[in-house]
XYZ file of N, CA, C and O in Angstrom:
252
model
N -13.345 8.131 -42.932
C -12.911 7.752 -41.643
C -12.247 9.062 -41.106
O -11.676 9.740 -41.712
N -12.439 9.255 -39.637
C -11.812 10.247 -39.062
C -10.305 9.926 -38.930
O -9.973 8.895 -38.359
N -9.506 10.974 -39.094
C -7.976 10.767 -38.693
C -7.956 10.881 -37.149
O -8.582 11.655 -36.652
N -7.044 10.102 -36.734
C -6.742 10.141 -35.149
C -5.734 11.205 -35.032
O -4.654 11.062 -35.645
N -5.883 12.015 -34.132
C -5.017 13.182 -33.646
C -4.029 12.329 -32.737
O -4.338 11.275 -32.088
N -2.813 13.069 -32.451
C -1.884 12.566 -31.563
C -2.328 12.288 -30.168
O -2.025 11.289 -29.533
N -2.975 13.153 -29.575
C -3.650 13.081 -28.343
C -4.552 11.805 -28.237
O -4.405 10.992 -27.246
N -5.370 11.718 -29.151
C -6.282 10.485 -29.214
C -5.466 9.106 -29.229
O -5.908 8.131 -28.809
N -4.421 9.305 -30.066
C -3.540 8.071 -30.423
C -3.017 7.605 -29.057
O -2.866 6.552 -28.783
N -2.420 8.508 -28.352
C -1.937 8.085 -26.984
C -2.945 7.684 -26.001
O -2.518 6.597 -25.282
N -4.244 8.018 -26.202
C -5.295 7.569 -25.328
C -5.528 6.155 -25.663
O -5.956 5.107 -24.947
N -5.509 5.829 -27.033
C -5.899 4.480 -27.632
C -4.768 3.471 -27.349
O -5.093 2.380 -26.978
N -3.546 3.927 -27.537
C -2.451 3.077 -27.446
C -1.994 2.876 -26.158
O -0.962 2.182 -25.813
N -2.511 3.494 -25.055
C -2.033 3.297 -23.711
C -0.843 4.233 -23.310
O 0.102 3.787 -23.013
N -1.220 5.524 -23.504
C -0.125 6.547 -23.165
C 0.151 6.515 -21.792
O 1.357 7.118 -21.489
N -0.539 5.813 -20.893
C -0.058 5.784 -19.437
C 0.818 4.700 -19.097
O 1.152 4.446 -17.969
N 1.275 3.890 -20.154
C 2.130 2.759 -19.795
C 3.356 3.232 -19.232
O 3.798 2.558 -18.222
N 4.186 4.263 -19.725
C 5.410 4.598 -19.210
C 5.186 4.849 -17.584
O 6.072 4.562 -16.749
N 4.122 5.548 -17.408
C 3.839 5.855 -15.882
C 3.671 4.794 -15.002
O 4.092 4.585 -13.986
N 2.942 3.740 -15.675
C 2.735 2.576 -14.863
C 3.945 1.707 -14.594
O 4.198 1.113 -13.686
N 5.023 1.788 -15.666
C 6.195 1.164 -15.389
C 7.029 1.870 -14.530
O 7.652 1.123 -13.598
N 6.967 3.037 -14.325
C 7.677 3.854 -13.309
C 7.101 3.425 -11.721
O 7.977 3.263 -10.986
N 5.758 3.452 -11.751
C 5.232 3.157 -10.462
C 5.589 1.809 -10.123
O 5.872 1.468 -8.963
N 5.605 0.773 -11.044
C 5.972 -0.441 -10.761
C 7.431 -0.727 -10.176
O 7.555 -1.451 -9.266
N 8.244 -0.044 -10.874
C 9.613 0.104 -10.487
C 9.760 0.653 -9.110
O 10.577 0.035 -8.215
N 9.299 1.691 -8.905
C 9.273 2.420 -7.561
C 8.717 1.505 -6.519
O 9.252 1.422 -5.495
N 7.582 0.939 -6.786
C 6.900 0.032 -5.754
C 7.761 -1.090 -5.434
O 7.937 -1.536 -4.218
N 8.426 -1.745 -6.498
C 9.290 -2.900 -6.318
C 10.434 -2.325 -5.364
O 10.936 -3.176 -4.449
N 11.066 -1.276 -5.622
C 12.239 -0.726 -4.947
C 11.768 -0.526 -3.420
O 12.459 -0.925 -2.491
N 10.532 0.110 -3.177
C 10.193 0.350 -1.832
C 9.901 -0.990 -0.890
O 10.233 -1.267 -0.038
N 9.273 -1.858 -1.770
C 9.073 -3.384 -1.255
C 10.371 -3.915 -0.770
O 10.372 -4.475 0.374
N 11.341 -3.810 -1.557
C 12.638 -4.434 -1.197
C 13.358 -3.759 -0.223
O 14.101 -4.349 0.696
N 13.233 -2.419 -0.213
C 13.932 -1.537 0.731
C 13.499 -1.747 2.260
O 14.044 -1.582 3.217
N 12.230 -1.914 2.311
C 11.776 -2.277 3.653
C 11.834 -3.670 4.180
O 11.526 -3.963 5.351
N 12.237 -4.509 3.390
C 12.632 -5.877 3.889
C 11.652 -6.908 3.119
O 11.682 -8.036 3.644
N 10.965 -6.568 2.231
C 9.964 -7.545 1.622
C 8.922 -8.190 2.466
O 8.343 -7.579 3.378
N 8.473 -9.397 2.218
C 7.401 -9.905 2.747
C 7.652 -10.135 4.292
O 6.649 -9.807 5.101
N 8.652 -10.509 4.734
C 9.023 -10.726 6.147
C 8.771 -9.552 6.956
O 8.267 -9.574 7.941
N 9.358 -8.322 6.530
C 9.125 -7.021 7.176
C 7.705 -6.639 7.213
O 7.325 -6.121 8.312
N 6.980 -6.796 6.218
C 5.578 -6.435 6.201
C 4.766 -7.251 7.100
O 3.970 -6.892 7.950
N 5.097 -8.444 7.191
C 4.362 -9.593 8.115
C 4.778 -9.162 9.448
O 3.854 -9.134 10.481
N 5.956 -8.792 9.802
C 6.373 -8.533 11.074
C 5.711 -7.218 11.607
O 5.235 -6.914 12.717
N 5.592 -6.222 10.647
C 4.994 -4.895 10.966
C 3.455 -4.992 11.304
O 2.927 -4.629 12.487
N 2.665 -5.902 10.593
C 1.302 -6.229 10.820
C 1.215 -6.994 12.218
O 0.281 -6.805 13.024
N 2.109 -7.921 12.489
C 2.095 -8.756 13.691
C 2.442 -7.749 14.850
O 1.689 -7.791 15.911
N 3.295 -6.877 14.744
C 3.566 -5.875 15.932
C 2.369 -5.080 16.193
O 2.132 -4.697 17.251
N 1.954 -4.465 15.056
C 0.843 -3.583 15.168
C -0.432 -4.273 15.742
O -1.185 -3.510 16.556
N -0.696 -5.529 15.461
C -1.770 -6.206 16.076
C -1.585 -6.356 17.648
O -2.417 -6.307 18.376
N -0.314 -6.775 17.919
C -0.034 -6.964 19.350
C -0.238 -5.664 20.042
O -0.719 -5.626 21.188
N 0.159 -4.605 19.589
C 0.087 -3.347 20.233
C -1.399 -2.886 20.374
O -1.776 -2.407 21.423
N -2.184 -3.217 19.238
C -3.594 -2.818 19.399
C -4.303 -3.796 20.416
O -5.012 -3.176 21.315
N -3.914 -4.983 20.551
C -4.380 -6.018 21.641
C -4.159 -5.425 23.005
O -4.825 -5.428 23.977
N -2.763 -5.090 23.210
C -2.462 -4.542 24.369
C -3.041 -3.283 24.869
O -3.523 -3.105 25.948
N -3.232 -2.529 23.918
C -3.909 -1.200 24.276
C -5.375 -1.404 24.395
O -5.878 -0.804 25.629
N -6.116 -2.207 23.863
C -7.478 -2.617 24.152
C -7.497 -3.391 25.541
O -8.399 -2.809 26.283
N -6.559 -4.168 25.952
C -6.762 -4.744 27.160
C -6.395 -3.691 28.430
O -7.078 -3.684 29.339
N -5.536 -2.839 28.085
C -5.195 -1.582 29.168
C -6.387 -0.850 29.281
O -6.750 -0.683 30.413
N -7.019 -0.436 28.238
C -8.117 0.517 28.605
C -9.499 -0.179 28.857
O -10.232 0.235 29.664
N -9.565 -1.473 28.505
C -10.550 -2.332 29.129
C -10.488 -2.508 30.642
O -11.558 -2.316 31.319
N -9.302 -2.770 31.114
C -9.088 -2.910 32.509
C -9.281 -1.652 33.256
O -9.805 -1.516 34.336
N -8.839 -0.476 32.629
C -8.909 0.794 33.286
C -10.265 1.253 33.390
O -10.672 1.917 34.314
N -11.072 1.034 32.351
C -12.598 1.487 32.426
C -13.556 0.409 33.107
O -14.661 0.946 33.339
N -13.081 -0.726 33.387
C -14.129 -1.553 34.025
C -13.754 -1.802 35.425
O -12.803 -1.626 35.992
């Protein structure tokens, strides 16, 4: 049988797990720092309202 080299072992055992943990912690921090779900919902609600207002403005202006 072939001996597994150190680099191959990292690929087999999930060498990217520490990076995934860092990304998960950073993502959680950003999620909480912007206000969580209510803030994200508010952002989408406001952006949708702005999109509709812009559409109505340009529709009236062009027709």
